[in-house]
Amino acid sequence: MSLPPKDHLSSTTSDSTKQSSTPSFLGSFLQTIKDIFSDKGVLLLLLIAPIIYGFFYPWPYSTEVVNHVPVGIIDNDNSNLTRTIVRYASASPQLDTQLFLNEQQAKEAMWSDEIAGYMVIPSGLEQQVLSGKAANVSVLGNGGYFLLNKNVQMGFLKAVSTVSAGIEVKKNVAQGAYSATAAANTQAVPLVIIPLYNQTEGYGAYVVPAVSILILQQTLLIATAMLIGTWYEQRRHATSIRGWLGRIAALSMFSFIIGCFYYGWTFELHHYPRGQNMLGSLLFLLLFCPTVATLGCVLGLWFRQRERSMQILIFSSLPMFFVSGYPWPADQLPTVLQIIRWFVPTTPGINTSVQLNQMGASISQVSTGFYALAALWVFYFALLMWVRWHDANKALKTVS
Amino acid sequence: MKLSKAFLRSAAYERRFLTKNPWDFSMVVWIPLATVLLIWWIFSQTQITDLPIGVIDQDNSTIANTAVRYLEASPTLTVKQLYYSEAEAKAAILQRDIYAIVIIPEDFSRHILSGKPAPLILQVNAQYGTHSGIIQTSVQAVAGTLSAGVEIQRLVKQGMAPSQAAIAYSPIGIQRISLFNAATDYQQFLASTVIPALLHILAMVIGATTIGRELRDKRLGHWYRFISTGHPDLTRTTQNESTSGQILNAVENNQYLSKNDQISVSSHANEDMMERANVLVLLFGLLGKYFWPTLAFSIWAILALWLATPQESVAMSSVLATYAGLILLIMLSFWLGAIFTLGSFSLRMGLSATGFISAPSYAFAGVTFPYIAISDSARHWSDALPLTHYLKLHIAQLQMQAPVAVSLPIVYGLAIATTIAMTLTTLLTKRALAHPERWGAR
């Protein structure tokens, strides 16, 4: 019987770790780093995957703002007025217009994703406007795609209101008003919108800083649970309290560095708002990473198998993101979920990071997030200690 | 005959495994079910309402009060507090107590009375994109209503009839219509598209695991021998499992890690069988191995589409085409997961690749961030993802009520991709059988 070559994992099994009853913090810290570097799988997840994701995830959003949305126009009137409307619409940077003969054609184009919406100008529009009757155009956007729909509606709205205001101004001038005052009068209460923080209102600048924290959490969670699961298989998982702290410190250190890489480089590279409160952001990472790593240790002991953490955790990213309160207001969630969501580090994590790094809140303004993370860390660590005690008890029973 | 036996034996082999391993069983049955229901539940309040904003009223006039009342009346907004200084309001934004401040300047009513434009100022936290978008539209609507009121009143004062004043104020009105999903229902928009994305991820994970664990545990030869010859019989497997259970007595019975045990099994199987592995037997064996996940996910797909189909009339043919698309997406995911695993000879690498491709695929699919705006280079990646195509089909058929013919090319495309992936999986399994020395990689 020929033995296949043993892989590095089984050969590194060291009885010394298991037997030495109280490994020091530093010893365990260094041993963990050594194990991380000798385990391709863990290294890939802990260090390489989050770096790749730093480039990969913002990739689709590099245009940031949606412009030149293809839209259709059906001009049933074909008058001077409606040609003006068509001209204004095609001049809009938000829209790329094309003409259709009838609604059916436009609808077919919409089904095959050639256009995202269309405007219907009814016949007799000019006549109605000239004779002072109520006149309407219809703008039909695709409600299946929210962001596109908004752009279609806004683009047409601006074009038509400009033409409409022009008519009103002309009428007022005809009635004897000065043209300057008449132009100003068209909107009595204009709205001045000042976007704060994400001033260009870019999509990537909105989503990526939040998702980065999710990526940081998921890669650290999976890597930690994978390492602990591997140790469990090799019966090397048991250690002292100090030993666990050393492990947590070592694992967190890697993610802390990745976090700095995100804050200092990835966001910079994509020109996202960043670094408003750098000290606060670093303090956040100092709390967030160990919290996640501790949860990873608990999960690793629960899963007890090297690959299990990937199987279970890969799909959990999307639901965790949705309950974090960032893309979807948390108070719209069912009440039970509003409570459960606090057991996940990204729940306080994403908001706290964005508030500190993108918005520039002070630490006292995000104190709730800090307290929540600290409480989670204590909770996870207590859980870890309970599992450890439970394990030791079981081992004792089997011996006696 | 031999082929149907291979299918049945493989399905029986897998059934035994799944019933003995609660984690793997959950991956197939409970976790996808819970996921579908969870996502639906997350978005059960289908519209965003009562986003908290603050108001700084520096004018304190009747018309300013009207403005505040209009803001309060908007269903999507709630005026949480009146602030007296900008610093105070800014602090509230930083603490996320409110997401915007509407400032009514001190000369607001004076300007209106003297016929000058009187702007409202909206400072909105644009970092929170969803919140910000909804607040902007709602406050815009309030400003529009105020404007119209002021303008029409002014024209009426000049002696115009109220009905005529409304027309004179806005000679060309705009009817804004959202075709499909007119109520901006987020359950339709997000939940119904996120669920297929999650089933896709889970299916890829299962695809990787189902074949990957045989590689990891060095039992691939054992499996092939069993499906092609019926030996070793299932009772022997039980003994093997129970011995491994005794060796690692502290480990739960879902562990397969007794190295000695596996080596003995694989070394028997290695020599004679592997080079001559029959491709058709393998194919039917694989179909049997993936039979239970396919069955389970067929049911979850029905559930997902039942939730996603709006009450208004969606043609049966559209539902069927979407269902066919979803089943093909899921089967394709199984095979893709298997291909990554067999290609790298490692369950872990297979799962890594699966995660890398499937987990962010929703971001590339063009639902939340439109496909046309995706940067050119990233669009190639988006085009290569099966999820992008499925979601296009999903939205066209279930939400846009497009004729089935529009989406059939996507169904055909997914069917062809699935067939190719299945063939590739079979060939890669054959290759893996021929290289027992590479089994067991972690």
PDB file of N, CA, C and O in Angstrom, chain A residues 258-307:
ATOM      1  N   ILE A 258      -5.522  45.660   5.685  1.00  0.00           N
ATOM      2  CA  ILE A 258      -6.383  45.778   4.497  1.00  0.00           C
ATOM      3  C   ILE A 258      -7.317  46.986   4.642  1.00  0.00           C
ATOM      4  O   ILE A 258      -7.539  47.741   3.693  1.00  0.00           O
ATOM      5  N   GLY A 259      -7.851  47.158   5.841  1.00  0.00           N
ATOM      6  CA  GLY A 259      -8.726  48.309   6.094  1.00  0.00           C
ATOM      7  C   GLY A 259      -8.002  49.612   5.795  1.00  0.00           C
ATOM      8  O   GLY A 259      -8.550  50.515   5.145  1.00  0.00           O
ATOM      9  N   CYS A 260      -6.761  49.720   6.247  1.00  0.00           N
ATOM     10  CA  CYS A 260      -5.951  50.920   5.975  1.00  0.00           C
ATOM     11  C   CYS A 260      -5.750  51.080   4.467  1.00  0.00           C
ATOM     12  O   CYS A 260      -5.786  52.194   3.930  1.00  0.00           O
ATOM     13  N   PHE A 261      -5.561  49.953   3.792  1.00  0.00           N
ATOM     14  CA  PHE A 261      -5.373  49.970   2.343  1.00  0.00           C
ATOM     15  C   PHE A 261      -6.628  50.522   1.654  1.00  0.00           C
ATOM     16  O   PHE A 261      -6.540  51.345   0.737  1.00  0.00           O
ATOM     17  N   TYR A 262      -7.800  50.113   2.133  1.00  0.00           N
ATOM     18  CA  TYR A 262      -9.052  50.636   1.576  1.00  0.00           C
ATOM     19  C   TYR A 262      -9.173  52.139   1.814  1.00  0.00           C
ATOM     20  O   TYR A 262      -9.426  52.916   0.910  1.00  0.00           O
ATOM     21  N   TYR A 263      -9.013  52.525   3.095  1.00  0.00           N
ATOM     22  CA  TYR A 263      -9.194  53.935   3.462  1.00  0.00           C
ATOM     23  C   TYR A 263      -8.174  54.824   2.768  1.00  0.00           C
ATOM     24  O   TYR A 263      -8.469  55.924   2.331  1.00  0.00           O
ATOM     25  N   GLY A 264      -6.947  54.318   2.719  1.00  0.00           N
ATOM     26  CA  GLY A 264      -5.871  55.182   2.275  1.00  0.00           C
ATOM     27  C   GLY A 264      -5.618  55.128   0.775  1.00  0.00           C
ATOM     28  O   GLY A 264      -5.052  56.054   0.207  1.00  0.00           O
ATOM     29  N   TRP A 265      -6.053  54.028   0.138  1.00  0.00           N
ATOM     30  CA  TRP A 265      -5.621  53.879  -1.234  1.00  0.00           C
ATOM     31  C   TRP A 265      -6.775  53.618  -2.190  1.00  0.00           C
ATOM     32  O   TRP A 265      -6.946  54.324  -3.171  1.00  0.00           O
ATOM     33  N   THR A 266      -7.588  52.598  -1.903  1.00  0.00           N
ATOM     34  CA  THR A 266      -8.674  52.257  -2.832  1.00  0.00           C
ATOM     35  C   THR A 266      -9.638  53.429  -3.009  1.00  0.00           C
ATOM     36  O   THR A 266      -9.977  53.805  -4.128  1.00  0.00           O
ATOM     37  N   PHE A 267     -10.071  54.009  -1.882  1.00  0.00           N
ATOM     38  CA  PHE A 267     -11.025  55.123  -1.962  1.00  0.00           C
ATOM     39  C   PHE A 267     -10.385  56.320  -2.658  1.00  0.00           C
ATOM     40  O   PHE A 267     -11.028  57.024  -3.426  1.00  0.00           O
ATOM     41  N   GLU A 268      -9.116  56.505  -2.370  1.00  0.00           N
ATOM     42  CA  GLU A 268      -8.364  57.610  -2.976  1.00  0.00           C
ATOM     43  C   GLU A 268      -8.304  57.435  -4.495  1.00  0.00           C
ATOM     44  O   GLU A 268      -8.551  58.350  -5.265  1.00  0.00           O
ATOM     45  N   LEU A 269      -7.997  56.199  -4.887  1.00  0.00           N
ATOM     46  CA  LEU A 269      -7.851  55.884  -6.305  1.00  0.00           C
ATOM     47  C   LEU A 269      -9.131  56.177  -7.080  1.00  0.00           C
ATOM     48  O   LEU A 269      -9.101  56.627  -8.226  1.00  0.00           O
ATOM     49  N   HIS A 270     -10.272  55.920  -6.448  1.00  0.00           N
ATOM     50  CA  HIS A 270     -11.551  56.129  -7.131  1.00  0.00           C
ATOM     51  C   HIS A 270     -12.159  57.497  -6.831  1.00  0.00           C
ATOM     52  O   HIS A 270     -13.292  57.743  -7.211  1.00  0.00           O
ATOM     53  N   HIS A 271     -11.421  58.327  -6.127  1.00  0.00           N
ATOM     54  CA  HIS A 271     -11.888  59.671  -5.778  1.00  0.00           C
ATOM     55  C   HIS A 271     -13.178  59.664  -4.981  1.00  0.00           C
ATOM     56  O   HIS A 271     -14.049  60.492  -5.202  1.00  0.00           O
ATOM     57  N   TYR A 272     -13.325  58.691  -4.093  1.00  0.00           N
ATOM     58  CA  TYR A 272     -14.483  58.728  -3.220  1.00  0.00           C
ATOM     59  C   TYR A 272     -14.191  59.689  -2.084  1.00  0.00           C
ATOM     60  O   TYR A 272     -13.032  59.888  -1.718  1.00  0.00           O
ATOM     61  N   PRO A 273     -15.249  60.277  -1.491  1.00  0.00           N
ATOM     62  CA  PRO A 273     -15.015  61.086  -0.301  1.00  0.00           C
ATOM     63  C   PRO A 273     -14.377  60.195   0.769  1.00  0.00           C
ATOM     64  O   PRO A 273     -14.787  59.046   0.933  1.00  0.00           O
ATOM     65  N   ARG A 274     -13.361  60.689   1.434  1.00  0.00           N
ATOM     66  CA  ARG A 274     -12.610  59.789   2.322  1.00  0.00           C
ATOM     67  C   ARG A 274     -11.799  60.554   3.354  1.00  0.00           C
ATOM     68  O   ARG A 274     -11.569  61.749   3.193  1.00  0.00           O
ATOM     69  N   GLY A 275     -11.411  59.808   4.376  1.00  0.00           N
ATOM     70  CA  GLY A 275     -10.453  60.338   5.342  1.00  0.00           C
ATOM     71  C   GLY A 275     -10.910  61.570   6.087  1.00  0.00           C
ATOM     72  O   GLY A 275     -10.095  62.361   6.548  1.00  0.00           O
ATOM     73  N   GLN A 276     -12.221  61.741   6.230  1.00  0.00           N
ATOM     74  CA  GLN A 276     -12.693  62.945   6.920  1.00  0.00           C
ATOM     75  C   GLN A 276     -12.277  62.886   8.398  1.00  0.00           C
ATOM     76  O   GLN A 276     -11.936  63.896   8.976  1.00  0.00           O
ATOM     77  N   ASN A 277     -12.374  61.708   8.990  1.00  0.00           N
ATOM     78  CA  ASN A 277     -11.913  61.560  10.372  1.00  0.00           C
ATOM     79  C   ASN A 277     -11.034  60.310  10.408  1.00  0.00           C
ATOM     80  O   ASN A 277     -11.484  59.224  10.713  1.00  0.00           O
ATOM     81  N   MET A 278      -9.758  60.512  10.067  1.00  0.00           N
ATOM     82  CA  MET A 278      -8.854  59.368   9.884  1.00  0.00           C
ATOM     83  C   MET A 278      -8.577  58.660  11.200  1.00  0.00           C
ATOM     84  O   MET A 278      -8.583  57.427  11.254  1.00  0.00           O
ATOM     85  N   LEU A 279      -8.360  59.443  12.250  1.00  0.00           N
ATOM     86  CA  LEU A 279      -8.055  58.841  13.553  1.00  0.00           C
ATOM     87  C   LEU A 279      -9.232  57.975  14.008  1.00  0.00           C
ATOM     88  O   LEU A 279      -9.061  56.835  14.444  1.00  0.00           O
ATOM     89  N   GLY A 280     -10.416  58.534  13.839  1.00  0.00           N
ATOM     90  CA  GLY A 280     -11.623  57.797  14.204  1.00  0.00           C
ATOM     91  C   GLY A 280     -11.755  56.521  13.395  1.00  0.00           C
ATOM     92  O   GLY A 280     -12.107  55.465  13.924  1.00  0.00           O
ATOM     93  N   SER A 281     -11.440  56.632  12.077  1.00  0.00           N
ATOM     94  CA  SER A 281     -11.547  55.455  11.212  1.00  0.00           C
ATOM     95  C   SER A 281     -10.603  54.358  11.683  1.00  0.00           C
ATOM     96  O   SER A 281     -10.956  53.179  11.704  1.00  0.00           O
ATOM     97  N   LEU A 282      -9.379  54.739  12.056  1.00  0.00           N
ATOM     98  CA  LEU A 282      -8.406  53.748  12.510  1.00  0.00           C
ATOM     99  C   LEU A 282      -8.849  53.112  13.826  1.00  0.00           C
ATOM    100  O   LEU A 282      -8.740  51.904  14.013  1.00  0.00           O
ATOM    101  N   LEU A 283      -9.387  53.940  14.710  1.00  0.00           N
ATOM    102  CA  LEU A 283      -9.901  53.403  15.975  1.00  0.00           C
ATOM    103  C   LEU A 283     -11.024  52.419  15.700  1.00  0.00           C
ATOM    104  O   LEU A 283     -11.148  51.378  16.342  1.00  0.00           O
ATOM    105  N   PHE A 284     -11.840  52.774  14.707  1.00  0.00           N
ATOM    106  CA  PHE A 284     -12.936  51.880  14.331  1.00  0.00           C
ATOM    107  C   PHE A 284     -12.391  50.518  13.902  1.00  0.00           C
ATOM    108  O   PHE A 284     -12.860  49.477  14.359  1.00  0.00           O
ATOM    109  N   LEU A 285     -11.371  50.550  13.030  1.00  0.00           N
ATOM    110  CA  LEU A 285     -10.791  49.280  12.559  1.00  0.00           C
ATOM    111  C   LEU A 285     -10.219  48.477  13.722  1.00  0.00           C
ATOM    112  O   LEU A 285     -10.334  47.254  13.767  1.00  0.00           O
ATOM    113  N   LEU A 286      -9.613  49.206  14.674  1.00  0.00           N
ATOM    114  CA  LEU A 286      -9.012  48.533  15.830  1.00  0.00           C
ATOM    115  C   LEU A 286     -10.056  47.784  16.651  1.00  0.00           C
ATOM    116  O   LEU A 286      -9.743  46.827  17.347  1.00  0.00           O
ATOM    117  N   LEU A 287     -11.291  48.215  16.578  1.00  0.00           N
ATOM    118  CA  LEU A 287     -12.352  47.550  17.311  1.00  0.00           C
ATOM    119  C   LEU A 287     -13.082  46.539  16.431  1.00  0.00           C
ATOM    120  O   LEU A 287     -13.448  45.439  16.866  1.00  0.00           O
ATOM    121  N   PHE A 288     -13.289  46.930  15.169  1.00  0.00           N
ATOM    122  CA  PHE A 288     -14.082  46.102  14.255  1.00  0.00           C
ATOM    123  C   PHE A 288     -13.379  44.776  13.935  1.00  0.00           C
ATOM    124  O   PHE A 288     -13.988  43.707  14.006  1.00  0.00           O
ATOM    125  N   CYS A 289     -12.084  44.857  13.592  1.00  0.00           N
ATOM    126  CA  CYS A 289     -11.375  43.639  13.160  1.00  0.00           C
ATOM    127  C   CYS A 289     -11.352  42.553  14.240  1.00  0.00           C
ATOM    128  O   CYS A 289     -11.704  41.405  13.948  1.00  0.00           O
ATOM    129  N   PRO A 290     -10.967  42.873  15.500  1.00  0.00           N
ATOM    130  CA  PRO A 290     -10.994  41.809  16.512  1.00  0.00           C
ATOM    131  C   PRO A 290     -12.399  41.261  16.749  1.00  0.00           C
ATOM    132  O   PRO A 290     -12.562  40.062  17.012  1.00  0.00           O
ATOM    133  N   THR A 291     -13.411  42.125  16.645  1.00  0.00           N
ATOM    134  CA  THR A 291     -14.775  41.641  16.847  1.00  0.00           C
ATOM    135  C   THR A 291     -15.112  40.584  15.812  1.00  0.00           C
ATOM    136  O   THR A 291     -15.627  39.507  16.141  1.00  0.00           O
ATOM    137  N   VAL A 292     -14.789  40.889  14.543  1.00  0.00           N
ATOM    138  CA  VAL A 292     -15.077  39.942  13.469  1.00  0.00           C
ATOM    139  C   VAL A 292     -14.240  38.668  13.639  1.00  0.00           C
ATOM    140  O   VAL A 292     -14.744  37.548  13.488  1.00  0.00           O
ATOM    141  N   ALA A 293     -12.962  38.848  13.987  1.00  0.00           N
ATOM    142  CA  ALA A 293     -12.090  37.676  14.139  1.00  0.00           C
ATOM    143  C   ALA A 293     -12.603  36.773  15.250  1.00  0.00           C
ATOM    144  O   ALA A 293     -12.562  35.543  15.130  1.00  0.00           O
ATOM    145  N   THR A 294     -13.097  37.368  16.343  1.00  0.00           N
ATOM    146  CA  THR A 294     -13.606  36.551  17.451  1.00  0.00           C
ATOM    147  C   THR A 294     -14.832  35.761  17.002  1.00  0.00           C
ATOM    148  O   THR A 294     -14.958  34.568  17.299  1.00  0.00           O
ATOM    149  N   LEU A 295     -15.718  36.432  16.256  1.00  0.00           N
ATOM    150  CA  LEU A 295     -16.865  35.710  15.713  1.00  0.00           C
ATOM    151  C   LEU A 295     -16.394  34.571  14.804  1.00  0.00           C
ATOM    152  O   LEU A 295     -16.940  33.464  14.850  1.00  0.00           O
ATOM    153  N   GLY A 296     -15.354  34.851  14.020  1.00  0.00           N
ATOM    154  CA  GLY A 296     -14.806  33.816  13.129  1.00  0.00           C
ATOM    155  C   GLY A 296     -14.320  32.607  13.924  1.00  0.00           C
ATOM    156  O   GLY A 296     -14.510  31.466  13.506  1.00  0.00           O
ATOM    157  N   CYS A 297     -13.696  32.858  15.096  1.00  0.00           N
ATOM    158  CA  CYS A 297     -13.224  31.753  15.938  1.00  0.00           C
ATOM    159  C   CYS A 297     -14.400  30.915  16.415  1.00  0.00           C
ATOM    160  O   CYS A 297     -14.355  29.676  16.400  1.00  0.00           O
ATOM    161  N   VAL A 298     -15.474  31.597  16.839  1.00  0.00           N
ATOM    162  CA  VAL A 298     -16.645  30.864  17.319  1.00  0.00           C
ATOM    163  C   VAL A 298     -17.213  30.007  16.189  1.00  0.00           C
ATOM    164  O   VAL A 298     -17.508  28.821  16.373  1.00  0.00           O
ATOM    165  N   LEU A 299     -17.341  30.629  15.007  1.00  0.00           N
ATOM    166  CA  LEU A 299     -17.901  29.889  13.866  1.00  0.00           C
ATOM    167  C   LEU A 299     -17.007  28.707  13.494  1.00  0.00           C
ATOM    168  O   LEU A 299     -17.497  27.621  13.189  1.00  0.00           O
ATOM    169  N   GLY A 300     -15.693  28.920  13.542  1.00  0.00           N
ATOM    170  CA  GLY A 300     -14.759  27.847  13.203  1.00  0.00           C
ATOM    171  C   GLY A 300     -14.948  26.643  14.116  1.00  0.00           C
ATOM    172  O   GLY A 300     -14.936  25.499  13.676  1.00  0.00           O
ATOM    173  N   LEU A 301     -15.146  26.924  15.416  1.00  0.00           N
ATOM    174  CA  LEU A 301     -15.353  25.833  16.370  1.00  0.00           C
ATOM    175  C   LEU A 301     -16.697  25.169  16.146  1.00  0.00           C
ATOM    176  O   LEU A 301     -16.882  23.993  16.445  1.00  0.00           O
ATOM    177  N   TRP A 302     -17.628  25.938  15.657  1.00  0.00           N
ATOM    178  CA  TRP A 302     -18.958  25.381  15.411  1.00  0.00           C
ATOM    179  C   TRP A 302     -18.953  24.532  14.139  1.00  0.00           C
ATOM    180  O   TRP A 302     -19.482  23.426  14.114  1.00  0.00           O
ATOM    181  N   PHE A 303     -18.324  25.044  13.091  1.00  0.00           N
ATOM    182  CA  PHE A 303     -18.309  24.332  11.805  1.00  0.00           C
ATOM    183  C   PHE A 303     -17.378  23.107  11.845  1.00  0.00           C
ATOM    184  O   PHE A 303     -17.623  22.109  11.194  1.00  0.00           O
ATOM    185  N   ARG A 304     -16.272  23.239  12.551  1.00  0.00           N
ATOM    186  CA  ARG A 304     -15.338  22.122  12.775  1.00  0.00           C
ATOM    187  C   ARG A 304     -14.738  21.524  11.509  1.00  0.00           C
ATOM    188  O   ARG A 304     -14.257  20.399  11.519  1.00  0.00           O
ATOM    189  N   GLN A 305     -14.824  22.240  10.418  1.00  0.00           N
ATOM    190  CA  GLN A 305     -14.312  21.671   9.179  1.00  0.00           C
ATOM    191  C   GLN A 305     -13.773  22.794   8.325  1.00  0.00           C
ATOM    192  O   GLN A 305     -14.357  23.874   8.271  1.00  0.00           O
ATOM    193  N   ARG A 306     -12.701  22.505   7.656  1.00  0.00           N
ATOM    194  CA  ARG A 306     -11.967  23.520   6.916  1.00  0.00           C
ATOM    195  C   ARG A 306     -12.833  24.285   5.913  1.00  0.00           C
ATOM    196  O   ARG A 306     -12.884  25.490   5.918  1.00  0.00           O
ATOM    197  N   GLU A 307     -13.534  23.571   5.034  1.00  0.00           N
ATOM    198  CA  GLU A 307     -14.233  24.232   3.935  1.00  0.00           C
ATOM    199  C   GLU A 307     -15.621  24.736   4.304  1.00  0.00           C
ATOM    200  O   GLU A 307     -16.231  25.462   3.537  1.00  0.00           O
TER     201      GLU A 307
END
